[in-house]
Short mmCIF file of N, CA and C in Angstrom, two decimals:
data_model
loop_
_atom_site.label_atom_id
_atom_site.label_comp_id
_atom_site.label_asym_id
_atom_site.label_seq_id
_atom_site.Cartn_x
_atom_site.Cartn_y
_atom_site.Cartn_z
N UNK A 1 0.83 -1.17 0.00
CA UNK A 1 0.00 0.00 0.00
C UNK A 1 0.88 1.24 0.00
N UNK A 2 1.65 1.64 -1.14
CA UNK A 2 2.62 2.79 -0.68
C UNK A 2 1.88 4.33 -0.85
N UNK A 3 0.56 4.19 -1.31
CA UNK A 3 0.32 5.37 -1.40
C UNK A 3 -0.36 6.01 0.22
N UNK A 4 -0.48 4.86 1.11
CA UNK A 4 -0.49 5.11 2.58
C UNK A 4 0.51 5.66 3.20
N UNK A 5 0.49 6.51 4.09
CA UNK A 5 1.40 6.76 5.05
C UNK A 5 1.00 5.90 6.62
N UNK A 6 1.55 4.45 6.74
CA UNK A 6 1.46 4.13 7.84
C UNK A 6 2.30 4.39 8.94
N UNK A 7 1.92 3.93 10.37
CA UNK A 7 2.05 4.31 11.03
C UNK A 7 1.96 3.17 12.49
N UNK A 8 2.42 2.89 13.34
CA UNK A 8 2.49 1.94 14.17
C UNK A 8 2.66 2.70 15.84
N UNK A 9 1.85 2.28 16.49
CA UNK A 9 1.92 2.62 18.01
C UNK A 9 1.67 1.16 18.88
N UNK A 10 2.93 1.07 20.10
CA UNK A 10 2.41 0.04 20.68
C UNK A 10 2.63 0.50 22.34
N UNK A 11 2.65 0.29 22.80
CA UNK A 11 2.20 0.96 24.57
C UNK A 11 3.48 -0.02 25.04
N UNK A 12 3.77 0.45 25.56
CA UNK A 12 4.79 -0.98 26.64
C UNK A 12 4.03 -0.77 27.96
N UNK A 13 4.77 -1.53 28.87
CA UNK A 13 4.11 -1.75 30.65
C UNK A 13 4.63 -0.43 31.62
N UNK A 14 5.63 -0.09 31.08
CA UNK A 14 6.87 0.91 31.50
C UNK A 14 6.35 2.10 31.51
N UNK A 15 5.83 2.09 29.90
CA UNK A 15 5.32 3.74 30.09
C UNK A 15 4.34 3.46 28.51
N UNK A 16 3.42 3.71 28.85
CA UNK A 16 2.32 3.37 28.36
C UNK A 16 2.06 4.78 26.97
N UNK A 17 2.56 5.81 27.05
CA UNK A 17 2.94 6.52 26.02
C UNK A 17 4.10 7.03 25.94
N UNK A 18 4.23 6.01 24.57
CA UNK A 18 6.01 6.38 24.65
C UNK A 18 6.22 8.22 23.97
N UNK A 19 5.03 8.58 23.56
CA UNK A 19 5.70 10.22 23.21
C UNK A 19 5.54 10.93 24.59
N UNK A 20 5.22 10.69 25.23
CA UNK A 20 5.54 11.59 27.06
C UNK A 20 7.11 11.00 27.70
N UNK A 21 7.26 12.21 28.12
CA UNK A 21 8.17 11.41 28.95
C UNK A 21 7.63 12.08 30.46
N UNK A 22 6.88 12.95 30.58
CA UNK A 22 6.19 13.31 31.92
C UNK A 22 5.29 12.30 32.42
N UNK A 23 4.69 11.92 33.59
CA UNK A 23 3.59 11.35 34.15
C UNK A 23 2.78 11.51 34.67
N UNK A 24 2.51 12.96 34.17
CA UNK A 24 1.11 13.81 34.75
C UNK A 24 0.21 13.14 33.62
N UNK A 25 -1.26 13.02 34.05
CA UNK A 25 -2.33 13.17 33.07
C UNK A 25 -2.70 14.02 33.08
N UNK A 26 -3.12 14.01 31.51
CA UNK A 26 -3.71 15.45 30.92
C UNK A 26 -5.28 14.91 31.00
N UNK A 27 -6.12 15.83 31.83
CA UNK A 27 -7.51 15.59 31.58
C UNK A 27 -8.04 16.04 30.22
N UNK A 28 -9.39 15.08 30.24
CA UNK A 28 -9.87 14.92 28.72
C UNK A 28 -10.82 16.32 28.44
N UNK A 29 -10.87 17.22 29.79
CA UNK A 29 -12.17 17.94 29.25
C UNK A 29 -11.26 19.41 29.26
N UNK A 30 -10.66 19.39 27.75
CA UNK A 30 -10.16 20.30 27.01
C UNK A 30 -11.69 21.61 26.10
N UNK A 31 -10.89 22.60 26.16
CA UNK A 31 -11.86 23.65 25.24
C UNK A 31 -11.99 22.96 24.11
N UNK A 32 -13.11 22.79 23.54
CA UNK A 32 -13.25 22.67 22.18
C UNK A 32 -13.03 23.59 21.15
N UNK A 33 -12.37 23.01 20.10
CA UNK A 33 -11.68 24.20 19.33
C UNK A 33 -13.15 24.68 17.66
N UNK A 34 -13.16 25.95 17.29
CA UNK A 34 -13.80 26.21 16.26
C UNK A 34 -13.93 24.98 15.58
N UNK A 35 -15.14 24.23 14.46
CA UNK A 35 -15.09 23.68 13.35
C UNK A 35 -14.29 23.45 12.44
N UNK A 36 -13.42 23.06 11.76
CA UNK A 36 -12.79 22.95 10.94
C UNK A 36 -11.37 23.79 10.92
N UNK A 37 -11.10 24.14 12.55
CA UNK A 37 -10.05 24.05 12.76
C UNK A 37 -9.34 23.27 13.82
N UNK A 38 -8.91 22.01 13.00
CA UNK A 38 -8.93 20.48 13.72
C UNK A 38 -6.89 21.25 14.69
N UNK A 39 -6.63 20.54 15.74
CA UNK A 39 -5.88 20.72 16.29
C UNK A 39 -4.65 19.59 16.19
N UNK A 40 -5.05 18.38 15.65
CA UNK A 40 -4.50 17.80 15.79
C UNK A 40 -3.15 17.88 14.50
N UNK A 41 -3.17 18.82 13.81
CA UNK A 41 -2.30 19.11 12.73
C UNK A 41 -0.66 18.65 13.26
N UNK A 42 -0.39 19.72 14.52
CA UNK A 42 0.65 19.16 15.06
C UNK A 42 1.24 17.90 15.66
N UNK A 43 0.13 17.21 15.88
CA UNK A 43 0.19 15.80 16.48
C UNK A 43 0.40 15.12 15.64
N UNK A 44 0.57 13.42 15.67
CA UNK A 44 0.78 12.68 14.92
C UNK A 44 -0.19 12.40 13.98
N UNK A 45 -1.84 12.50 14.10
CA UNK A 45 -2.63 12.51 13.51
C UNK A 45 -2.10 13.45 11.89
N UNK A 46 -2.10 14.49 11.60
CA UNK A 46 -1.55 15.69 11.14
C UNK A 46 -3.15 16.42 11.00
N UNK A 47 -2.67 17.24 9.60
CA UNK A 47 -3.96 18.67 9.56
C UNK A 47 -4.97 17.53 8.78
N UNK A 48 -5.83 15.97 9.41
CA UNK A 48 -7.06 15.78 8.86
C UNK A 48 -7.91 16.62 9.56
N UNK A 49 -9.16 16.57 9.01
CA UNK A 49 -10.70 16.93 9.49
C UNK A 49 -11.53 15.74 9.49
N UNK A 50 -11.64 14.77 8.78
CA UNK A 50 -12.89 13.80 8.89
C UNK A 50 -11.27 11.91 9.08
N UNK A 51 -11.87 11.76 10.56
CA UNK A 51 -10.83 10.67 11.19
C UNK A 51 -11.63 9.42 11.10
N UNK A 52 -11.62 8.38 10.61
CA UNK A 52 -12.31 7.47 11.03
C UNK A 52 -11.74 6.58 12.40
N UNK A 53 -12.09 5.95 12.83
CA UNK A 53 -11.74 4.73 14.51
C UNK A 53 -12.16 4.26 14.59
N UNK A 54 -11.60 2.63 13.64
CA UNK A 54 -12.79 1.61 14.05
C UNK A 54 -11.91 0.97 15.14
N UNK A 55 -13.70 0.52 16.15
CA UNK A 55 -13.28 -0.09 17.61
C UNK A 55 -13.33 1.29 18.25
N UNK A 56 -14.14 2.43 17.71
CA UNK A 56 -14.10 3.32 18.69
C UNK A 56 -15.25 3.64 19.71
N UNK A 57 -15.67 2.15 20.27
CA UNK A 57 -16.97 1.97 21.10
C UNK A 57 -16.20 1.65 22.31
N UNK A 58 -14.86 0.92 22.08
CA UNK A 58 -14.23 0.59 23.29
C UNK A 58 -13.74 1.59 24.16
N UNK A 59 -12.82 1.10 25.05
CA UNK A 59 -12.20 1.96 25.56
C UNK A 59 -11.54 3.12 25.68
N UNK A 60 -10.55 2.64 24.92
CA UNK A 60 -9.46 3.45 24.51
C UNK A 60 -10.12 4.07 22.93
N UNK A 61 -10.54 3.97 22.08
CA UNK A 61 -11.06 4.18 21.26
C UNK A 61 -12.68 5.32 21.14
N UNK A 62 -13.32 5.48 22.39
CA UNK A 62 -13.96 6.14 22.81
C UNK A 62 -13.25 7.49 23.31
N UNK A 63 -12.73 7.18 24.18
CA UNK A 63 -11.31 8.61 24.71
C UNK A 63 -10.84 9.17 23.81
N UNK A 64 -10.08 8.62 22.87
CA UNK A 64 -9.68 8.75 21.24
C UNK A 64 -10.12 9.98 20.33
N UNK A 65 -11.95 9.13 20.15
CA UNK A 65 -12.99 9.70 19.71
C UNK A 65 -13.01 11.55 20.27
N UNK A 66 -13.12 10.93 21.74
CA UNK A 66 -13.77 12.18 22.29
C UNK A 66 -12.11 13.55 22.06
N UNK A 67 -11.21 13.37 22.03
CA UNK A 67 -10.03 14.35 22.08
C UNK A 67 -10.45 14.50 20.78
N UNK A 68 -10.27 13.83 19.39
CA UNK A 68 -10.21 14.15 18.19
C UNK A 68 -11.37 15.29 18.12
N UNK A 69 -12.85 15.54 18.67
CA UNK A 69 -13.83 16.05 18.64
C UNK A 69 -13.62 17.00 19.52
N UNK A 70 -12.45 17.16 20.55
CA UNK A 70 -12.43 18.65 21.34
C UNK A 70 -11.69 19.03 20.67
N UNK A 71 -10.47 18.20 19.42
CA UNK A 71 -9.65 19.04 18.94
C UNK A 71 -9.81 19.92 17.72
N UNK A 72 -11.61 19.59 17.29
CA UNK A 72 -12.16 20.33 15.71
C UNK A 72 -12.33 19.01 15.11
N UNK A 73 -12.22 17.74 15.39
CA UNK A 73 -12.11 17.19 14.12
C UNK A 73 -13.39 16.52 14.20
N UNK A 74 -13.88 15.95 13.25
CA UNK A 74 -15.09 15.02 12.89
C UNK A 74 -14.73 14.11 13.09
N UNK A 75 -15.45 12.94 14.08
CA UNK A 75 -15.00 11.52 13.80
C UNK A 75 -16.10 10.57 13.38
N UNK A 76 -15.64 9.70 12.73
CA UNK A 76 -16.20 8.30 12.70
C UNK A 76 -15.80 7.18 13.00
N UNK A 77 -17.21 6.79 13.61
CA UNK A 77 -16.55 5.46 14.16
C UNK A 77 -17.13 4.45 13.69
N UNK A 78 -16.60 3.21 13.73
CA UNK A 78 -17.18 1.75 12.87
C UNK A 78 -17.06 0.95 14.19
N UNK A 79 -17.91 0.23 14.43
CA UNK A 79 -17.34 -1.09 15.59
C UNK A 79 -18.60 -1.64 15.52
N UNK A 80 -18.16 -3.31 16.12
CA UNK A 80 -19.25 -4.41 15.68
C UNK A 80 -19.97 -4.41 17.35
N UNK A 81 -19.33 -3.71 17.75
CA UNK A 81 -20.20 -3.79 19.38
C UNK A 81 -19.66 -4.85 20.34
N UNK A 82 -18.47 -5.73 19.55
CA UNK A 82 -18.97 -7.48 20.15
C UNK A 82 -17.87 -6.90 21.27
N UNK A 83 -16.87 -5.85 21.64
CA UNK A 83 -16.34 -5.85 22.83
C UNK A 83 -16.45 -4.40 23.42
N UNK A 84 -16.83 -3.30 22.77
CA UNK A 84 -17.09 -1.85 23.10
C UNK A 84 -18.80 -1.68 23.25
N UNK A 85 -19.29 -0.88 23.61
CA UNK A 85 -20.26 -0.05 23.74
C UNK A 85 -20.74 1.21 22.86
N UNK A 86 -21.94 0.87 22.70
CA UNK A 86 -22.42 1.94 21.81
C UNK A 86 -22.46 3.34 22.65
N UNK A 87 -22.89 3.17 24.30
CA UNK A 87 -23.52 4.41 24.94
C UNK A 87 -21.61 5.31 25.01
N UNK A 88 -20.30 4.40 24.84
CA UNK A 88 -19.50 4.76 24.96
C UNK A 88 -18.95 6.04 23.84
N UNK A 89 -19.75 5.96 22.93
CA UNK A 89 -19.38 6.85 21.77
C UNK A 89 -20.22 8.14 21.49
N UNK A 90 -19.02 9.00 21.95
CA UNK A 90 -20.12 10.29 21.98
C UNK A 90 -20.87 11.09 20.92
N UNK A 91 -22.12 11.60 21.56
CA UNK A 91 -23.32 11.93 20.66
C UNK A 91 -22.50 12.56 19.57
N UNK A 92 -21.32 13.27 19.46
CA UNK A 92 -21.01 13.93 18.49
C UNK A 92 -20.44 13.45 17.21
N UNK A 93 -20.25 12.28 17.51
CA UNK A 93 -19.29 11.50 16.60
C UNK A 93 -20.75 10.35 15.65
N UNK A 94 -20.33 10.28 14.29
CA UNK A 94 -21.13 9.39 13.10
C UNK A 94 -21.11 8.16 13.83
N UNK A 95 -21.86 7.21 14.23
CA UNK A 95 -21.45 5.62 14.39
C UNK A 95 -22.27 5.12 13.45
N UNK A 96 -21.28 3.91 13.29
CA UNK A 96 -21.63 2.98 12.30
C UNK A 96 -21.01 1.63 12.68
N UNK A 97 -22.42 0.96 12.76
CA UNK A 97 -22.29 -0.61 13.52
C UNK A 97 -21.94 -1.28 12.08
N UNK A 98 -20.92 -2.00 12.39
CA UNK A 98 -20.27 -3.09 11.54
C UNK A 98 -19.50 -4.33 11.34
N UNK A 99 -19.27 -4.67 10.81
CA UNK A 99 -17.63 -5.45 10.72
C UNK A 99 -16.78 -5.14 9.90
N UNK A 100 -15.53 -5.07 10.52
CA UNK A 100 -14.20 -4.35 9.55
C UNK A 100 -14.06 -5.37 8.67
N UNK A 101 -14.54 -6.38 8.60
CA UNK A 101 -13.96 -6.97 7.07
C UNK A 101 -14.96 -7.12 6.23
N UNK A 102 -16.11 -6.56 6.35
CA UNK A 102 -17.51 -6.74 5.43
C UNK A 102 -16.72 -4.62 4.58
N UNK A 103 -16.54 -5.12 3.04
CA UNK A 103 -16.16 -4.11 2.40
C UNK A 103 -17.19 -3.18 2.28
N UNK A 104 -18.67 -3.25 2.05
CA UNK A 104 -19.48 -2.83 2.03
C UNK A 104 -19.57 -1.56 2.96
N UNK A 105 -19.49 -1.98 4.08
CA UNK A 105 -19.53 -1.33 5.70
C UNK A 105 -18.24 -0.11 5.67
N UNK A 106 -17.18 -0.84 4.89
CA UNK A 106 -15.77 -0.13 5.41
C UNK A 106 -15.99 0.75 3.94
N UNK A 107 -16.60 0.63 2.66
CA UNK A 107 -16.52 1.64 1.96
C UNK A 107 -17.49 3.06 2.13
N UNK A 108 -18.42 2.64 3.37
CA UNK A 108 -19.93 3.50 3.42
C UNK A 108 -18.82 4.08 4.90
N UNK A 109 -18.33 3.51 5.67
CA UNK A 109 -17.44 4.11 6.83
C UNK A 109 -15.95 5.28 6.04
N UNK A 110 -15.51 4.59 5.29
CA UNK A 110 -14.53 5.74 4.55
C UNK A 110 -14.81 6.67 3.89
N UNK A 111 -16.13 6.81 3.96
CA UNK A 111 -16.58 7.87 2.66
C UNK A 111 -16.04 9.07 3.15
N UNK A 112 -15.14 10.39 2.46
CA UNK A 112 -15.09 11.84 3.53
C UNK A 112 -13.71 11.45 3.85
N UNK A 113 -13.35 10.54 4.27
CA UNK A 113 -12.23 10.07 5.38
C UNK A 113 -10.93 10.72 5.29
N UNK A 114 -10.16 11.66 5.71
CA UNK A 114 -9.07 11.42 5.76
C UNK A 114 -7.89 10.78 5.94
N UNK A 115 -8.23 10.37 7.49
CA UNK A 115 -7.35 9.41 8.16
C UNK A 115 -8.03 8.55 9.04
N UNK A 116 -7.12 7.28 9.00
CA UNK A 116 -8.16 6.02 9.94
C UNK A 116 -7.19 6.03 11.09
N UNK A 117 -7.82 5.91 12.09
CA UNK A 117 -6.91 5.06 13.56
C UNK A 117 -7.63 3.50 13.44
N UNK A 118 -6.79 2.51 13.30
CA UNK A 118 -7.11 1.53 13.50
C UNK A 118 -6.86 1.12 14.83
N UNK A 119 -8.33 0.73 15.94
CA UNK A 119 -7.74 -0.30 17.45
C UNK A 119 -8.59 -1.01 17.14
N UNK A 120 -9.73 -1.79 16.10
CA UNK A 120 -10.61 -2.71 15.77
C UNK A 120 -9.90 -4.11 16.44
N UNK A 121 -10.02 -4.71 17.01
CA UNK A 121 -9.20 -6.01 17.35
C UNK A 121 -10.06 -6.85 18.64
N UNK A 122 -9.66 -7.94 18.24
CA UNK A 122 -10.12 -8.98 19.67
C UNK A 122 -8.73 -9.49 20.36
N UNK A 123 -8.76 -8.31 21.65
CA UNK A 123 -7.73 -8.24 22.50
C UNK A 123 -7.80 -9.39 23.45
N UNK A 124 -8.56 -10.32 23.98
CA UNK A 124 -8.45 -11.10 24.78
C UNK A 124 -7.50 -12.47 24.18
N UNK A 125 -6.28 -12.45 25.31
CA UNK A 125 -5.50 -13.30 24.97
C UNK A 125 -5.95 -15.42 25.53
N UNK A 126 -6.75 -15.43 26.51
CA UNK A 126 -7.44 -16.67 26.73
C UNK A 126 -8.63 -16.87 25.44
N UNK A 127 -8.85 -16.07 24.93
CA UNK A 127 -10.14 -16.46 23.87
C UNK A 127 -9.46 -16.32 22.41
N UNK A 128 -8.61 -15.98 22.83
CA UNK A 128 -7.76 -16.01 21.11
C UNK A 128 -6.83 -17.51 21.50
N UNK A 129 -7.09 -18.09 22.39
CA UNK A 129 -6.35 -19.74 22.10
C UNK A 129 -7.50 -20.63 22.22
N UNK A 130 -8.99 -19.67 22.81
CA UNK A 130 -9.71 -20.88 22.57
C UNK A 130 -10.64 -20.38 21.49
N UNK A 131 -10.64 -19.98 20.47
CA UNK A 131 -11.18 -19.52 19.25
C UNK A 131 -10.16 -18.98 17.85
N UNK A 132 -9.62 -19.51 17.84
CA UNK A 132 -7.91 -18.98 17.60
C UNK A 132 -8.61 -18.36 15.95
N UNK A 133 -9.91 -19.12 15.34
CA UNK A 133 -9.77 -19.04 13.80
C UNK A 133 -10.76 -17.29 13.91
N UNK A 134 -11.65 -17.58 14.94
CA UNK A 134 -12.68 -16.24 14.88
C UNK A 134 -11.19 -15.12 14.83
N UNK A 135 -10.40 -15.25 16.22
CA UNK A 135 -9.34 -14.61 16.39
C UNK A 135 -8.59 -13.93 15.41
N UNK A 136 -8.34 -14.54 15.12
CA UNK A 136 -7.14 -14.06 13.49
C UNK A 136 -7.90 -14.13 12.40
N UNK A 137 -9.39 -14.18 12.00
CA UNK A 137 -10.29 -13.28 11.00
C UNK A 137 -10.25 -11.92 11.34
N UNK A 138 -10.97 -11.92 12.73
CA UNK A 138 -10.75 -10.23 13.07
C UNK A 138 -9.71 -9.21 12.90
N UNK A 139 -8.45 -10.01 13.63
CA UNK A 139 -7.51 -9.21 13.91
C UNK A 139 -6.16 -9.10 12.96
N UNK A 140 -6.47 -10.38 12.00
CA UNK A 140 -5.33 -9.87 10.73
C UNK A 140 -6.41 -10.04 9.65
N UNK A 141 -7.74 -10.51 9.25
CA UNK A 141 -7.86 -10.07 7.62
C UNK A 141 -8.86 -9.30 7.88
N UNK A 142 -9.35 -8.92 9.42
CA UNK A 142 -9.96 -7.15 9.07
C UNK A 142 -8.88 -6.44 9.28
N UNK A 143 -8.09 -6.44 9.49
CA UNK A 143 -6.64 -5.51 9.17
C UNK A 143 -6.47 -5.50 7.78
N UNK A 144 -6.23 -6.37 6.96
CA UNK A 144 -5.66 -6.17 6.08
C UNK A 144 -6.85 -5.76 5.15
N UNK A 145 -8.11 -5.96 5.60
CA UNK A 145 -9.79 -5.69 4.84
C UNK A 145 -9.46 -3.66 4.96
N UNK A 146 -9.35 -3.39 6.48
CA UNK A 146 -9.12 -1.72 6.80
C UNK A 146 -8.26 -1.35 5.30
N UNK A 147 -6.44 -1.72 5.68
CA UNK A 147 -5.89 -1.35 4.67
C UNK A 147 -6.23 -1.54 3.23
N UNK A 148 -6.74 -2.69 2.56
CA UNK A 148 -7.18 -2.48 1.08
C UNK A 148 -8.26 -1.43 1.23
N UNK A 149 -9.31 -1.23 1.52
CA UNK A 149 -10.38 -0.64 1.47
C UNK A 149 -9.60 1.33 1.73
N UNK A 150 -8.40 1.05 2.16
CA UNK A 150 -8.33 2.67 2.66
C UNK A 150 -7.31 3.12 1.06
N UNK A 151 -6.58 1.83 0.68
CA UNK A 151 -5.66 2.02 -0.44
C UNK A 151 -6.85 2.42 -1.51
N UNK A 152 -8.03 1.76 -1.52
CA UNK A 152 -8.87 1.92 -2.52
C UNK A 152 -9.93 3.68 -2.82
N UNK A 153 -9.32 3.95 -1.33
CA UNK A 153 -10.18 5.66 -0.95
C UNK A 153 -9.16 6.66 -1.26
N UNK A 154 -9.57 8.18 -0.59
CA UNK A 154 -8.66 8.94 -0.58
C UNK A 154 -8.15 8.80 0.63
N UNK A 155 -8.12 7.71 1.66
CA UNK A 155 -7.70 8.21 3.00
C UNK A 155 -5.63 8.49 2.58
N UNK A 156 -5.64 8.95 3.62
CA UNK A 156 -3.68 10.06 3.02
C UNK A 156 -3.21 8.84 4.58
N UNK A 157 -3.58 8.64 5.41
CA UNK A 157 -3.02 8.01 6.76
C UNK A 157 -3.28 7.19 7.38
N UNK A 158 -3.16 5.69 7.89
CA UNK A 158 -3.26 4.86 8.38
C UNK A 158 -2.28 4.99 9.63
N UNK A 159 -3.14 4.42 11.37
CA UNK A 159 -2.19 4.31 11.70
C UNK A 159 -2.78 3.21 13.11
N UNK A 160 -2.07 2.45 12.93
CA UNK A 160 -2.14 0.98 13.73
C UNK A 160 -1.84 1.17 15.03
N UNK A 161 -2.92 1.01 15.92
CA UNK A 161 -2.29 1.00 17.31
C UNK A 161 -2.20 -0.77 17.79
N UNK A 162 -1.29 -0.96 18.71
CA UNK A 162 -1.64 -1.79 19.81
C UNK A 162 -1.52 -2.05 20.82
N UNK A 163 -1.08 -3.48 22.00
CA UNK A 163 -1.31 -2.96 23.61
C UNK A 163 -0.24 -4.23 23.88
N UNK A 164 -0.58 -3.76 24.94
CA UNK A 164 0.25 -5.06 25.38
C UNK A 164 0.05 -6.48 25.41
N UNK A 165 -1.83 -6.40 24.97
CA UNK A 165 -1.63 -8.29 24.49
C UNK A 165 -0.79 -8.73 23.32
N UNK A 166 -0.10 -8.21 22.90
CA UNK A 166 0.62 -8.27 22.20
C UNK A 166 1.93 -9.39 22.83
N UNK A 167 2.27 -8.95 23.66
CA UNK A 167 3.24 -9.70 24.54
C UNK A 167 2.66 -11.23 25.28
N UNK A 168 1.63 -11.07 25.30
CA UNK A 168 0.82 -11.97 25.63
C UNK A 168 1.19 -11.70 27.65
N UNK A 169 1.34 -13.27 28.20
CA UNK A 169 2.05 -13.39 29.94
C UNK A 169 2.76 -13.37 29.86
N UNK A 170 3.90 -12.62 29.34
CA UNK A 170 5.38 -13.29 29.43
C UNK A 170 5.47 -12.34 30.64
N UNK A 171 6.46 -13.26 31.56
CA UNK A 171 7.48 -12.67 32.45
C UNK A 171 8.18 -10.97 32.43
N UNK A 172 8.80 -11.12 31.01
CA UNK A 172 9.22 -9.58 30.82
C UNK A 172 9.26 -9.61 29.19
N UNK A 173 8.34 -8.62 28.77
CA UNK A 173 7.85 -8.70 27.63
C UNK A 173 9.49 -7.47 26.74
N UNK A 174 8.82 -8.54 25.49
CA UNK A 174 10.23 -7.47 24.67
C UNK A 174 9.44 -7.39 23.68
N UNK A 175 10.04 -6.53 23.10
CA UNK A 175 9.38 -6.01 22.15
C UNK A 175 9.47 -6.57 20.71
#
């Protein structure tokens, strides 16, 4: 996909954002900035306006949601519900119930799009050994469903987060 600019984030145990090196939190209830002057230009995001986040019913993906929308920007979100919450996604943001690998869904979700945050995934590491095939449909060919479908749009940015199930139990996880 070279006409993507990807992008990769993964959290370690140590310090959970590796662009801080402070350990204050920044609370979420920032001024909201004018319309269509999105803030996140300087950030890693860059100058989009319309973000998509699928999996942005979950957790971290809800929080996400909500900064991108104090920072000016429009979001959309895609998620199948099966581990986030709908009441989690705020009134301000497009939702759209789906599945990331049904193309249909992900071409009616990219429409507008600038840039995607991908956290769409089935993070549980006991149910990804006892479902291993549901497992790795979701989490690598709706990955790779996100990326064709974004190569096929105008989106300009892809950018992959993940967590520490990644490491799975290990003792001392490496990277």
């Amino acid at each position: 996909f070279p006409e993507l600019e990807l992008e990769s984030i993964t959290e370690s145990a140590e310090n959970p954002d590796p662009g801080r090196t402070d350990r204050k939190r920044r609370p979420f209830s920032r001024r909201a900035v004018p319309r269509g002057r999105c803030r996140t230009e300087k950030r890693m995001i860059g100058p989009h306006k319309r973000i998509l986040v699928t999996g942005g019913a979950g957790f971290i993906g809800a929080h996400l949601v909500e900064t991108l929308r104090l920072d000016g920007c429009e979001a959309v979100v895609l998620d199948d519900l099966s581990m986030g919450r709908r009441e989690n996604v705020p009134a301000a943001a497009t939702f759209i119930e789906g599945d990331i690998r049904d193309a249909d869904v992900l071409r009616r979700a990219l429409a507008g799009v600038d840039a995607v945050v991908h956290l769409a995934a089935h993070v549980s590491i006991r149910a990804s050994c006892e479902r291993f095939v549901e497992d790795a449909s979701v989490n690598v060919l709706g990955t790779l469903a996100v990326l064709k479908a974004c190569a096929d749009s105008e989106v300009k940015k892809f950018i992959y987060a993940s967590s520490m199930g990644v490491y799975a139990d290990s003792a001392q996880p490496t990277p």
